[in-house]
Amino acid sequence: MGSRDQHMILNMGPQHPAMHGVLRLVAEIDGEIVVRIYPEIGYLHTGIEKTCEAKFYQQVVPLTDRLDYLSPMANNLCYCLAVERLLGLEIPEKAQWLRVLLSELTRLNSHLIWLGTHAMDIGALTVFLYTFREREEILRIFEGLAGQRMMTSYFRIGGLSMEPPLDFYDRVQGFIKSFPEKIDEYSNLLTGNPIFKGRLKGVGILSAADAIALGVTGPNMRGSGVDFDLRRDMPYSGYEKFQFKVPIATEGDCWARYLIRLVEMRESVKMIQQALDGLPEGPIKADAPKIVLPDREKMKTQMESLIHHFKIVTEGFAVPAGEVYQGIESPRGQMGYYVVSDGTAKPYRVHFRNPSYATLQALDTMLRGRMIADVIAVVGSIDIVLGEIDR
Amino acid sequence: MRADQLIGQAAVLEGLCSHPAVKAILAWKPEALVDAKFDRNELTLTIAAEEIRTAATTVQSAGYNFFEDVTAVDWFPSSPRFQLSYHIVSHQYMERIRLRVMVEGDAPVVESITAVWPSANFYEREVFDLFGITFEGHPNLCRIMMPDDWQGYPLRKDYPVEGYR
């Protein structure tokens, strides 16, 4: 390696097609070898945490969609669970199962985008068109459900916003019936592809100890051999009732992370099937008239419901003082929302612990001494979303 | 069996005396534990501000191996003004604890725990950027979200939501 004055500083991003948003990487390079790499973030900072403090509890739900915009339901779920624990609110079983179903559908949605863009960065353009074909079907299901394709805001504090439409279950069933074949299709295109394999195998290695020390979570951590998944080990929202395997690999390279996400998609399909088969009957909202908005029909016919509706919309609902940290396994890793209440109708402090933020810290460890072209492969393989990093 | 809610140090020490984190802290330095509570299934241990780095090392060796998050809460205008909440997960016990530190003053200084968990790096920078709390011993303490020449600390309660215009 040459002396320091021969090194060159290279700026990648914030406007770079392979930087998955507005990530700027400052790379110190010696020829084509990366000496040091430093992520410069904050280009998308909108102060969402500050905004939350000025909103009612229920008004924060749509804001959470905008964090990790590729998996909106995971964000909704994490926030709603946190506030429900502050309130001590029990959620009906049907709502819990539907939440699991939708979270796993969101995982498929998110992994499909990761697979498409990751393969495209490396030069396998075809897969992108295939994964977006399947993602389109998921987005149509979401649209039927919430009226919105991406920013669904379908979860509410105390349950879900409304009953799913009549054709929802058939559409989900139809989708997951054909989906395992689609995963085989991607796998046929990529797993045996020598170029794809050559770009990923042995690239961006992260050891188990480094993964823990640097706060890397989710598929990236499990690709390094750390066997921990919040869905299985610290279950929430009824995940303990589902059977699924947590894939582990020990290599810690981009290839391991790729294989793990493929298996995760297959496991998600199984969980959606279990949710469809075992879906209990019952209401989708908790019986808490002062917290959950009443049905439209009741509001038009019953005086109390109208009063509750008016009160919730105009002054919100008070949440008992306290602090709660709710962790869930989002498609990218451990997501945690820390909500502090001072007993009023607005959160005193909301903090979002997002998995991508910590994962970025590991970039330098993964890339030191590697070729500059590997930067693209590694940034693609860790699956980051800048919306949740910058907040 | 655990009770649902244990408020106050005495109640926690009595009800959760066999909890690995409580045991480790007591074995290390009982006087560093200022307060404790077990609320909504979460254990919060309040640590004296000057002891936080050693407390982090202690819980780390007690099996709480994964640092998840640190953030601050501004209790302006009450005193002590800032609360720091460290969330730490144990892969072994499948459990999370919260270490809490209360710090006084408008420009507080706390020891950094990046030497214990390098992953605290970005999180401490974020707290520094948005709350103005300085972490001593941090390798690269500069703004992370806001521009480098930004004035003020946006997440403080005396900073208006619309900002200064």
PDB file of C-alpha atoms in Angstrom, chain A residues 38-42 45 49-51 53-54 85-87 211-217 221 226 228 230 233-234 320-327 334-335 338 340-342 347-349 351 353-354 357-358 360-361 389-391, chain B residues 37 39-42 44 65-76 83 85 87 89-91 94-96 98 100 117-123 125-126 130-131 140 142-146 154-161:
ATOM      1  CA  TYR A  38     -16.964   6.611   5.641  1.00  0.00           C
ATOM      2  CA  PRO A  39     -20.736   7.026   5.260  1.00  0.00           C
ATOM      3  CA  GLU A  40     -21.944  10.627   5.297  1.00  0.00           C
ATOM      4  CA  ILE A  41     -25.657  10.696   6.048  1.00  0.00           C
ATOM      5  CA  GLY A  42     -28.386  13.174   6.874  1.00  0.00           C
ATOM      6  CA  HIS A  45     -33.277  14.252   7.621  1.00  0.00           C
ATOM      7  CA  GLU A  49     -38.956  12.537  15.863  1.00  0.00           C
ATOM      8  CA  LYS A  50     -39.532  16.222  16.565  1.00  0.00           C
ATOM      9  CA  THR A  51     -42.713  16.246  14.486  1.00  0.00           C
ATOM     10  CA  GLU A  53     -43.883  15.378  19.699  1.00  0.00           C
ATOM     11  CA  ALA A  54     -46.333  17.881  18.216  1.00  0.00           C
ATOM     12  CA  ARG A  85     -48.167  -1.514  25.800  1.00  0.00           C
ATOM     13  CA  LEU A  86     -48.133   1.960  27.293  1.00  0.00           C
ATOM     14  CA  LEU A  87     -51.920   1.885  27.383  1.00  0.00           C
ATOM     15  CA  ALA A 211     -21.651  -8.059  13.726  1.00  0.00           C
ATOM     16  CA  ILE A 212     -22.482  -7.891  17.436  1.00  0.00           C
ATOM     17  CA  ALA A 213     -19.918  -5.196  18.178  1.00  0.00           C
ATOM     18  CA  LEU A 214     -21.154  -2.980  15.340  1.00  0.00           C
ATOM     19  CA  GLY A 215     -24.863  -3.421  16.010  1.00  0.00           C
ATOM     20  CA  VAL A 216     -25.670  -5.250  12.772  1.00  0.00           C
ATOM     21  CA  THR A 217     -28.997  -7.086  12.988  1.00  0.00           C
ATOM     22  CA  MET A 221     -26.294 -10.667  11.399  1.00  0.00           C
ATOM     23  CA  VAL A 226     -25.443 -15.146  15.054  1.00  0.00           C
ATOM     24  CA  PHE A 228     -31.047 -14.508  16.949  1.00  0.00           C
ATOM     25  CA  LEU A 230     -36.855 -11.398  17.652  1.00  0.00           C
ATOM     26  CA  ASP A 233     -36.686 -15.359  20.645  1.00  0.00           C
ATOM     27  CA  MET A 234     -38.674 -12.420  21.988  1.00  0.00           C
ATOM     28  CA  PRO A 320     -50.536   6.860  31.089  1.00  0.00           C
ATOM     29  CA  ALA A 321     -47.084   8.177  31.920  1.00  0.00           C
ATOM     30  CA  GLY A 322     -44.211   5.801  31.407  1.00  0.00           C
ATOM     31  CA  GLU A 323     -41.677   4.604  28.878  1.00  0.00           C
ATOM     32  CA  VAL A 324     -41.738   1.616  26.567  1.00  0.00           C
ATOM     33  CA  TYR A 325     -39.233   0.175  24.136  1.00  0.00           C
ATOM     34  CA  GLN A 326     -40.813  -2.179  21.652  1.00  0.00           C
ATOM     35  CA  GLY A 327     -38.582  -4.237  19.405  1.00  0.00           C
ATOM     36  CA  GLN A 334     -34.150  -5.260  14.798  1.00  0.00           C
ATOM     37  CA  MET A 335     -36.362  -2.248  14.769  1.00  0.00           C
ATOM     38  CA  TYR A 338     -38.936   4.017  22.229  1.00  0.00           C
ATOM     39  CA  VAL A 340     -42.053   8.140  26.415  1.00  0.00           C
ATOM     40  CA  SER A 341     -45.352   9.446  27.711  1.00  0.00           C
ATOM     41  CA  ASP A 342     -45.919  12.200  30.248  1.00  0.00           C
ATOM     42  CA  PRO A 347     -46.001  11.603  22.938  1.00  0.00           C
ATOM     43  CA  TYR A 348     -43.335  13.306  25.031  1.00  0.00           C
ATOM     44  CA  ARG A 349     -40.558  11.655  23.062  1.00  0.00           C
ATOM     45  CA  HIS A 351     -37.239   7.542  19.153  1.00  0.00           C
ATOM     46  CA  ARG A 353     -34.075   2.583  16.389  1.00  0.00           C
ATOM     47  CA  ASN A 354     -33.791   1.502  12.813  1.00  0.00           C
ATOM     48  CA  TYR A 357     -28.588   2.955  10.733  1.00  0.00           C
ATOM     49  CA  ALA A 358     -26.433   0.544  12.710  1.00  0.00           C
ATOM     50  CA  LEU A 360     -24.009   1.341   7.971  1.00  0.00           C
ATOM     51  CA  GLN A 361     -21.360   1.380  10.703  1.00  0.00           C
ATOM     52  CA  ILE A 389     -31.474   6.104   8.463  1.00  0.00           C
ATOM     53  CA  ASP A 390     -31.937   9.859   8.156  1.00  0.00           C
ATOM     54  CA  ARG A 391     -35.424  10.075   9.615  1.00  0.00           C
TER      55      ARG A 391
ATOM     56  CA  LYS B  37     -37.992  -0.002  38.317  1.00  0.00           C
ATOM     57  CA  ASP B  39     -42.602  -1.556  34.602  1.00  0.00           C
ATOM     58  CA  ARG B  40     -44.540  -2.952  31.626  1.00  0.00           C
ATOM     59  CA  ASN B  41     -42.213  -5.927  31.543  1.00  0.00           C
ATOM     60  CA  GLU B  42     -39.113  -3.770  31.198  1.00  0.00           C
ATOM     61  CA  THR B  44     -34.838  -0.008  34.100  1.00  0.00           C
ATOM     62  CA  ASN B  65     -24.023  -8.701  24.890  1.00  0.00           C
ATOM     63  CA  PHE B  66     -25.875  -6.684  22.267  1.00  0.00           C
ATOM     64  CA  PHE B  67     -26.092  -2.907  22.436  1.00  0.00           C
ATOM     65  CA  GLU B  68     -29.230  -1.809  20.645  1.00  0.00           C
ATOM     66  CA  ASP B  69     -29.805   1.860  21.146  1.00  0.00           C
ATOM     67  CA  VAL B  70     -29.037   4.970  23.114  1.00  0.00           C
ATOM     68  CA  THR B  71     -31.162   8.067  23.059  1.00  0.00           C
ATOM     69  CA  ALA B  72     -31.980  11.037  25.248  1.00  0.00           C
ATOM     70  CA  VAL B  73     -35.115  12.598  26.675  1.00  0.00           C
ATOM     71  CA  ASP B  74     -35.210  16.282  27.512  1.00  0.00           C
ATOM     72  CA  TRP B  75     -37.215  16.939  30.702  1.00  0.00           C
ATOM     73  CA  PHE B  76     -36.911  20.715  30.397  1.00  0.00           C
ATOM     74  CA  GLN B  83     -32.207  11.409  30.618  1.00  0.00           C
ATOM     75  CA  SER B  85     -31.644   5.557  27.904  1.00  0.00           C
ATOM     76  CA  HIS B  87     -31.136  -0.381  25.566  1.00  0.00           C
ATOM     77  CA  VAL B  89     -30.291  -7.045  24.629  1.00  0.00           C
ATOM     78  CA  SER B  90     -29.063 -10.379  25.854  1.00  0.00           C
ATOM     79  CA  HIS B  91     -28.947 -13.101  23.205  1.00  0.00           C
ATOM     80  CA  MET B  94     -33.531 -13.307  25.328  1.00  0.00           C
ATOM     81  CA  GLU B  95     -34.272 -10.224  27.270  1.00  0.00           C
ATOM     82  CA  ARG B  96     -33.718  -6.498  27.136  1.00  0.00           C
ATOM     83  CA  ARG B  98     -32.553  -0.362  30.016  1.00  0.00           C
ATOM     84  CA  ARG B 100     -30.795   5.033  32.534  1.00  0.00           C
ATOM     85  CA  TRP B 117     -19.669  -1.342  22.140  1.00  0.00           C
ATOM     86  CA  PRO B 118     -18.348   0.311  18.957  1.00  0.00           C
ATOM     87  CA  SER B 119     -21.939   0.296  17.690  1.00  0.00           C
ATOM     88  CA  ALA B 120     -22.735   3.169  20.059  1.00  0.00           C
ATOM     89  CA  ASN B 121     -20.704   5.424  17.759  1.00  0.00           C
ATOM     90  CA  PHE B 122     -23.517   6.675  15.491  1.00  0.00           C
ATOM     91  CA  TYR B 123     -26.062   6.716  18.292  1.00  0.00           C
ATOM     92  CA  ARG B 125     -23.226  11.213  17.610  1.00  0.00           C
ATOM     93  CA  GLU B 126     -26.953  11.495  17.015  1.00  0.00           C
ATOM     94  CA  LEU B 130     -29.812  16.684  18.337  1.00  0.00           C
ATOM     95  CA  PHE B 131     -29.527  17.192  22.120  1.00  0.00           C
ATOM     96  CA  ASN B 140     -15.430  11.179  16.146  1.00  0.00           C
ATOM     97  CA  CYS B 142     -19.460  15.619  15.217  1.00  0.00           C
ATOM     98  CA  ARG B 143     -22.899  16.322  13.824  1.00  0.00           C
ATOM     99  CA  ILE B 144     -24.457  13.455  11.916  1.00  0.00           C
ATOM    100  CA  MET B 145     -27.963  14.478  10.825  1.00  0.00           C
ATOM    101  CA  MET B 146     -27.774  18.263  10.732  1.00  0.00           C
ATOM    102  CA  PRO B 154     -33.329  20.517  17.460  1.00  0.00           C
ATOM    103  CA  LEU B 155     -34.689  17.810  19.747  1.00  0.00           C
ATOM    104  CA  ARG B 156     -34.431  19.931  22.886  1.00  0.00           C
ATOM    105  CA  LYS B 157     -37.785  20.996  24.226  1.00  0.00           C
ATOM    106  CA  ASP B 158     -36.909  24.702  24.126  1.00  0.00           C
ATOM    107  CA  TYR B 159     -36.210  24.451  20.385  1.00  0.00           C
ATOM    108  CA  PRO B 160     -39.395  25.304  18.446  1.00  0.00           C
ATOM    109  CA  VAL B 161     -40.902  22.641  16.183  1.00  0.00           C
TER     110      VAL B 161
END
